[in-house]
């Protein structure tokens, strides 16, 4: 195996995207994604059984397309990496079983990795093919914002040591977007819909709550409260629902744009402020923004402003690498190979609640 510049194939199936990516060291060769999003729209959210069946249908064509786009064969691949968690149990199982089958058929080593950490590894990719060596900066943090996760991490080592500083205690930000979009009749997925409508609204028209920002939760730098770096969005979702009910009870037209803008401002305000606070108090000078909600224009804007004011460099991957994809899985797999980490073998099982502190599964 080429451990200095390994050719790694990555497989991602944690939710509704079937992703296959191929990297050569830190050079991105292809990022092929097949999404089943359209099949979930009428249900207003991802249906696990539908997602699992869609992965079964899409995997082989997606793999074949990725190999063709990269101009490589399975025989040339040095290692295979697959998301083993967290995610939907059935969806994970499809990707893991496919990866194990490929590993057995080709004799290639298999790495079972955490797709949340992979969101950080994607920052190492050079998608321009200029061959420059990519390195993660020291004192690196990661802000992951998606439909299932909202977390702030400290990355001591991308291959072995990831520390969770704060996370949501209930709904993830993306989940809150979907629920509020449903309340406002904006459809699914909620993130893009609210982002678009909010541009025509007044974010100051309504003051929605910022969860876990009271002193009893925040504490001080010397004596941190129990949720200093944590988030909560369930109360915000309820506040939006009560607001809509009040307009309806009065027989007034619901100001959808203003509510969407005010809701979005509440979300990005508390996410960015707590993330910057965690970075400042832990000496983090660079932070990577990842996850599907990283595509939100207001989140990128406000987080960028606050990071700049705090002297923190914000790194945002290209939009197609922010959402779940095989390229990020391959990128982290390549890092594990280059670090000399032993492969996981084929005896592992997918873990739908895999903690972010577990970068990969040992043999």
Coordinates of C-alpha atoms in Angstrom, one line a residue:
X1 CA 0.0 0.0 0.0
X2 CA 1.1 3.5 -0.8
X3 CA 1.1 5.2 2.7
X4 CA 2.5 8.5 1.6
X5 CA -0.1 9.3 -1.1
X6 CA -2.8 6.6 -0.8
X7 CA -5.6 6.2 -3.3
X8 CA -8.7 5.9 -1.1
X9 CA -12.3 5.2 -2.0
X10 CA -14.8 6.6 0.5
X11 CA -18.4 5.5 0.9
X12 CA -21.1 7.6 2.7
X13 CA -24.7 6.5 3.4
X14 CA -25.6 7.9 6.8
X15 CA -28.8 9.6 5.7
X16 CA -30.3 10.3 2.3
X17 CA -27.2 10.8 0.1
X18 CA -25.4 7.9 -1.4
X19 CA -21.8 9.3 -1.7
X20 CA -18.7 7.8 -3.3
X21 CA -15.5 9.8 -3.3
X22 CA -12.0 9.1 -4.4
X23 CA -8.9 10.9 -3.2
X24 CA -5.2 10.5 -3.9
X25 CA -3.5 11.7 -0.7
X26 CA -5.1 15.1 -0.3
X27 CA -6.1 15.5 -3.9
X28 CA -9.7 15.1 -4.7
X29 CA -10.3 13.0 -7.8
X30 CA -14.1 12.7 -7.7
X31 CA -17.1 13.4 -5.5
X32 CA -20.1 11.5 -6.8
X33 CA -23.4 11.8 -4.9
X34 CA -26.9 10.4 -5.5
X35 CA -29.6 11.9 -3.4
X36 CA -33.0 10.5 -2.5
X37 CA -34.2 13.9 -1.3
X38 CA -37.0 14.1 -3.8
X39 CA -38.5 10.9 -2.5
X40 CA -38.9 12.4 1.0
X41 CA -40.4 15.7 0.1
X42 CA -44.0 14.6 0.4
X43 CA -43.4 13.3 3.9
X44 CA -41.8 16.5 5.1
X45 CA -38.6 14.7 6.3
X46 CA -36.4 11.7 5.7
X47 CA -38.1 8.3 5.9
X48 CA -35.4 5.8 7.0
X49 CA -36.8 2.8 5.1
X50 CA -37.1 4.8 1.9
X51 CA -33.5 6.1 2.3
X52 CA -32.2 2.6 2.9
X53 CA -33.9 1.3 -0.3
X54 CA -32.6 4.2 -2.2
X55 CA -29.1 3.5 -1.1
X56 CA -29.5 -0.1 -2.4
X57 CA -30.6 1.1 -5.8
X58 CA -28.0 3.9 -6.1
X59 CA -24.8 2.3 -4.8
X60 CA -23.5 0.4 -7.8
X61 CA -24.3 3.1 -10.3
X62 CA -22.7 5.7 -8.0
X63 CA -19.6 3.6 -7.5
X64 CA -19.3 2.9 -11.3
X65 CA -19.7 6.7 -12.0
X66 CA -17.1 7.6 -9.4
X67 CA -14.5 5.2 -10.7
X68 CA -15.1 6.4 -14.3
X69 CA -14.9 10.1 -13.3
X70 CA -11.6 9.4 -11.4
X71 CA -10.2 7.3 -14.2
X72 CA -9.2 4.5 -11.8
X73 CA -10.1 0.9 -11.2
X74 CA -10.9 -0.9 -8.0
X75 CA -7.6 -2.8 -8.4
X76 CA -5.7 0.5 -8.1
X77 CA -7.4 1.6 -4.9
X78 CA -5.1 1.3 -1.8
X79 CA -7.8 1.4 0.8
X80 CA -11.6 1.7 1.3
X81 CA -13.2 4.0 4.0
X82 CA -16.8 3.9 5.0
X83 CA -19.1 5.8 7.4
X84 CA -19.8 3.5 10.3
X85 CA -21.8 6.2 12.2
X86 CA -23.5 8.2 13.3
X87 CA -26.6 8.2 11.2
X88 CA -29.7 6.2 10.3
X89 CA -29.2 2.5 11.2
X90 CA -30.6 1.0 8.1
X91 CA -28.9 3.5 5.8
X92 CA -25.5 3.0 7.5
X93 CA -26.0 -0.8 7.1
X94 CA -26.3 -0.5 3.3
X95 CA -23.0 1.4 3.0
X96 CA -21.1 -0.7 5.5
X97 CA -22.2 -4.0 3.9
X98 CA -21.3 -2.7 0.5
X99 CA -17.9 -1.6 1.7
X100 CA -17.3 -4.9 3.4
X101 CA -18.2 -6.7 0.2
X102 CA -15.8 -4.6 -1.8
X103 CA -13.0 -5.2 0.8
X104 CA -13.5 -9.0 0.8
X105 CA -13.7 -9.1 -3.0
X106 CA -10.6 -6.9 -3.6
X107 CA -8.5 -7.7 -0.5
X108 CA -8.2 -4.0 0.2
X109 CA -8.0 -2.7 3.8
X110 CA -11.2 -1.2 5.2
X111 CA -11.5 1.7 7.6
X112 CA -14.7 2.3 9.5
X113 CA -14.9 6.0 10.3
X114 CA -17.0 8.7 12.0
X115 CA -18.6 10.9 9.4
X116 CA -18.7 13.9 11.7
X117 CA -14.9 13.9 11.9
X118 CA -14.9 13.4 8.2
X119 CA -16.6 16.9 7.9
X120 CA -13.3 18.2 9.3
X121 CA -11.1 16.1 7.1
X122 CA -12.7 17.6 4.0
X123 CA -10.8 20.7 4.9
X124 CA -7.6 18.9 3.9
X125 CA -8.7 18.3 0.3
X126 CA -7.2 20.1 -2.6
X127 CA -9.9 20.1 -5.3
X128 CA -7.9 22.1 -7.7
X129 CA -5.4 19.4 -8.4
X130 CA -2.4 21.7 -8.0
X131 CA -0.6 19.1 -5.9
X132 CA 0.2 21.3 -2.9
X133 CA 0.4 19.6 0.5
X134 CA -2.6 20.3 2.6
X135 CA -2.3 20.5 6.4
X136 CA -4.9 21.3 9.1
X137 CA -3.8 24.4 11.2
X138 CA -2.9 24.0 14.8
X139 CA -5.4 25.0 17.4
X140 CA -8.2 24.0 15.1
X141 CA -11.9 23.9 15.9
X142 CA -14.9 22.7 13.9
X143 CA -18.5 24.0 14.0
X144 CA -20.7 21.3 12.5
X145 CA -24.3 22.3 11.8
X146 CA -26.6 19.9 10.0
X147 CA -30.0 18.3 10.2
X148 CA -28.9 15.8 12.8
X149 CA -26.0 17.5 14.6
X150 CA -25.0 20.9 16.0
X151 CA -21.6 20.7 17.6
X152 CA -18.4 22.6 18.4
X153 CA -15.2 20.5 18.4
X154 CA -11.6 21.0 19.2
X155 CA -9.4 19.0 16.9
X156 CA -6.2 17.9 18.7
X157 CA -5.5 15.3 16.1
X158 CA -7.7 14.5 13.0
X159 CA -6.7 10.9 13.3
X160 CA -6.9 10.2 17.0
X161 CA -8.1 13.0 19.3
X162 CA -11.3 15.0 18.8
X163 CA -12.8 16.8 21.8
X164 CA -16.5 17.7 22.0
X165 CA -16.8 21.2 23.6
X166 CA -20.6 21.7 23.1
X167 CA -23.6 20.4 21.3
X168 CA -27.4 20.7 21.0
X169 CA -29.3 19.1 23.9
X170 CA -32.4 18.6 21.8
X171 CA -33.2 19.5 18.1
X172 CA -30.3 20.1 15.8
X173 CA -30.4 23.4 13.9
X174 CA -31.3 21.8 10.6
X175 CA -34.1 19.8 12.3
X176 CA -35.4 23.1 13.7
X177 CA -35.4 24.6 10.2
X178 CA -37.4 21.7 8.8
X179 CA -40.0 21.9 11.6
X180 CA -40.4 25.7 11.4
X181 CA -40.6 25.5 7.6
X182 CA -43.5 23.1 8.0
X183 CA -45.2 25.4 10.4
X184 CA -44.9 28.3 7.9
X185 CA -46.0 26.1 5.0
X186 CA -42.7 26.4 3.2
X187 CA -42.1 22.8 2.4
X188 CA -39.1 20.5 2.8
X189 CA -36.2 20.8 3.1
X190 CA -36.6 23.7 5.4
X191 CA -33.1 25.2 5.4
X192 CA -33.0 26.5 1.8
X193 CA -36.7 27.5 1.9
X194 CA -36.3 29.6 5.1
X195 CA -33.0 31.1 3.9
X196 CA -34.7 32.3 0.7
X197 CA -37.9 33.7 2.2
X198 CA -36.0 35.4 5.1
X199 CA -34.1 37.7 2.7
X200 CA -37.4 39.5 2.2
X201 CA -38.2 39.8 5.9
X202 CA -37.2 41.9 8.9
X203 CA -35.2 39.9 11.4
X204 CA -35.9 42.4 14.1
X205 CA -39.7 42.3 13.6
X206 CA -40.1 39.6 16.3
X207 CA -37.7 38.7 19.1
X208 CA -37.5 35.0 19.4
X209 CA -35.7 33.3 22.4
X210 CA -32.0 32.3 22.3
X211 CA -31.9 29.0 24.2
X212 CA -29.4 28.3 27.0
X213 CA -28.1 31.9 27.1
X214 CA -29.3 32.7 30.6
X215 CA -26.6 33.2 33.3
X216 CA -27.6 30.0 35.1
X217 CA -26.6 28.0 32.0
X218 CA -23.7 30.1 30.8
X219 CA -21.8 30.8 34.1
X220 CA -18.4 32.4 33.6
X221 CA -15.1 31.6 32.1
X222 CA -13.8 30.8 35.6
X223 CA -16.9 28.9 36.7
X224 CA -18.6 27.6 33.5
X225 CA -22.3 26.8 33.7
X226 CA -23.7 23.4 32.7
X227 CA -24.4 24.5 29.1
X228 CA -21.9 27.2 28.4
X229 CA -21.2 26.0 24.9
X230 CA -24.4 24.0 24.3
X231 CA -27.5 24.9 22.2
X232 CA -31.2 24.2 22.5
X233 CA -33.7 24.9 19.6
X234 CA -36.8 23.1 20.8
X235 CA -38.1 26.1 22.7
X236 CA -37.4 28.4 19.7
X237 CA -39.5 26.0 17.5
X238 CA -42.3 26.2 20.0
X239 CA -42.1 30.0 20.1
X240 CA -42.5 30.2 16.4
X241 CA -45.6 27.9 16.5
X242 CA -47.2 30.0 19.3
X243 CA -46.5 33.2 17.3
X244 CA -48.2 31.8 14.2
X245 CA -51.2 30.7 16.3
X246 CA -51.5 34.2 17.7
X247 CA -51.7 35.7 14.3
X248 CA -54.3 33.1 13.2
X249 CA -56.4 33.7 16.4
X250 CA -56.6 37.4 15.6
X251 CA -57.5 36.7 12.0
X252 CA -54.4 38.5 10.7
X253 CA -52.2 37.5 7.8
X254 CA -49.2 35.6 8.9
X255 CA -46.0 37.6 8.1
X256 CA -44.1 34.6 6.9
X257 CA -41.0 36.5 5.7
X258 CA -40.6 38.3 9.0
X259 CA -41.1 35.2 11.1
X260 CA -38.6 33.3 8.9
X261 CA -36.1 36.1 9.2
X262 CA -36.5 36.4 12.9
X263 CA -36.3 32.7 13.4
X264 CA -33.2 32.4 11.3
X265 CA -31.6 35.3 13.1
X266 CA -32.2 33.6 16.5
X267 CA -30.6 30.4 15.2
X268 CA -27.5 31.9 13.7
X269 CA -27.1 34.4 16.5
X270 CA -26.8 31.8 19.2
X271 CA -24.8 29.4 17.1
X272 CA -22.2 31.9 16.1
X273 CA -21.9 33.6 19.5
X274 CA -21.4 30.4 21.4
X275 CA -19.1 28.9 18.9
X276 CA -16.8 32.0 19.0
X277 CA -17.0 32.0 22.8
X278 CA -15.8 28.4 22.9
X279 CA -13.0 29.1 20.4
X280 CA -11.8 32.1 22.4
X281 CA -11.8 30.3 25.7
X282 CA -10.0 27.3 24.4
X283 CA -7.3 29.1 22.3
X284 CA -8.8 28.0 19.0
X285 CA -7.5 30.3 16.2
X286 CA -9.0 28.5 13.2
X287 CA -12.5 27.1 12.9
X288 CA -14.0 25.0 10.1
X289 CA -17.7 25.3 9.3
X290 CA -19.3 22.1 8.0
X291 CA -22.5 20.3 7.6
X292 CA -25.5 20.9 5.5
X293 CA -26.6 24.1 7.3
X294 CA -23.2 25.6 6.5
X295 CA -24.8 26.4 3.1
X296 CA -27.0 29.0 4.9
X297 CA -26.1 32.4 3.8
X298 CA -26.8 34.2 7.1
X299 CA -24.9 31.6 9.1
X300 CA -21.9 32.0 6.9
X301 CA -22.1 35.8 7.0
X302 CA -22.6 36.3 10.8
X303 CA -20.1 33.6 11.8
X304 CA -17.6 35.1 9.4
X305 CA -18.1 38.6 11.0
X306 CA -17.8 37.4 14.5
X307 CA -14.8 35.2 13.9
X308 CA -13.0 38.1 12.2
X309 CA -13.8 40.4 15.1
X310 CA -12.3 37.8 17.5
X311 CA -9.2 37.2 15.4
X312 CA -10.3 33.7 14.4
X313 CA -9.9 32.5 10.8
X314 CA -13.1 30.8 9.4
X315 CA -12.7 28.1 6.9
X316 CA -15.7 27.1 4.8
X317 CA -15.3 24.2 2.2
X318 CA -17.1 24.4 -1.1
X319 CA -20.8 23.9 -0.7
X320 CA -20.8 20.5 -2.3
X321 CA -18.3 19.3 0.3
X322 CA -20.3 20.8 3.2
X323 CA -23.1 18.3 3.0
X324 CA -22.6 14.5 3.5
X325 CA -20.5 13.1 0.8
X326 CA -18.0 10.3 0.0
X327 CA -15.1 12.6 -0.6
X328 CA -14.9 13.6 3.0
X329 CA -15.0 10.0 4.0
X330 CA -12.2 9.2 1.6
X331 CA -10.2 12.2 2.9
X332 CA -10.3 11.1 6.5
X333 CA -9.5 7.5 5.4
X334 CA -6.4 8.8 3.6
X335 CA -5.3 10.6 6.7
X336 CA -5.7 7.4 8.8
X337 CA -3.6 5.5 6.2
X338 CA -0.9 8.2 6.1
X339 CA -0.8 8.2 9.9
X340 CA -0.2 4.5 10.0
X341 CA -3.5 3.6 11.7
X342 CA -4.4 0.0 11.4
X343 CA -7.6 -0.8 9.3
X344 CA -10.8 -1.8 11.1
X345 CA -11.2 -5.1 9.3
X346 CA -14.7 -6.4 8.5
X347 CA -15.8 -7.5 12.0
X348 CA -17.3 -4.1 13.0
X349 CA -21.0 -3.1 13.0
X350 CA -22.5 0.3 12.1
X351 CA -23.2 2.5 15.1
X352 CA -26.0 4.9 14.7
X353 CA -25.0 6.8 17.8
X354 CA -21.2 6.7 17.3
X355 CA -19.7 9.5 19.5
X356 CA -17.7 12.2 17.7
X357 CA -14.7 11.4 20.0
X358 CA -14.4 8.1 18.2
X359 CA -12.6 8.9 14.9
X360 CA -12.5 5.4 13.6
X361 CA -13.2 1.9 14.8
X362 CA -10.2 -0.3 15.8
X363 CA -9.7 -3.8 14.4

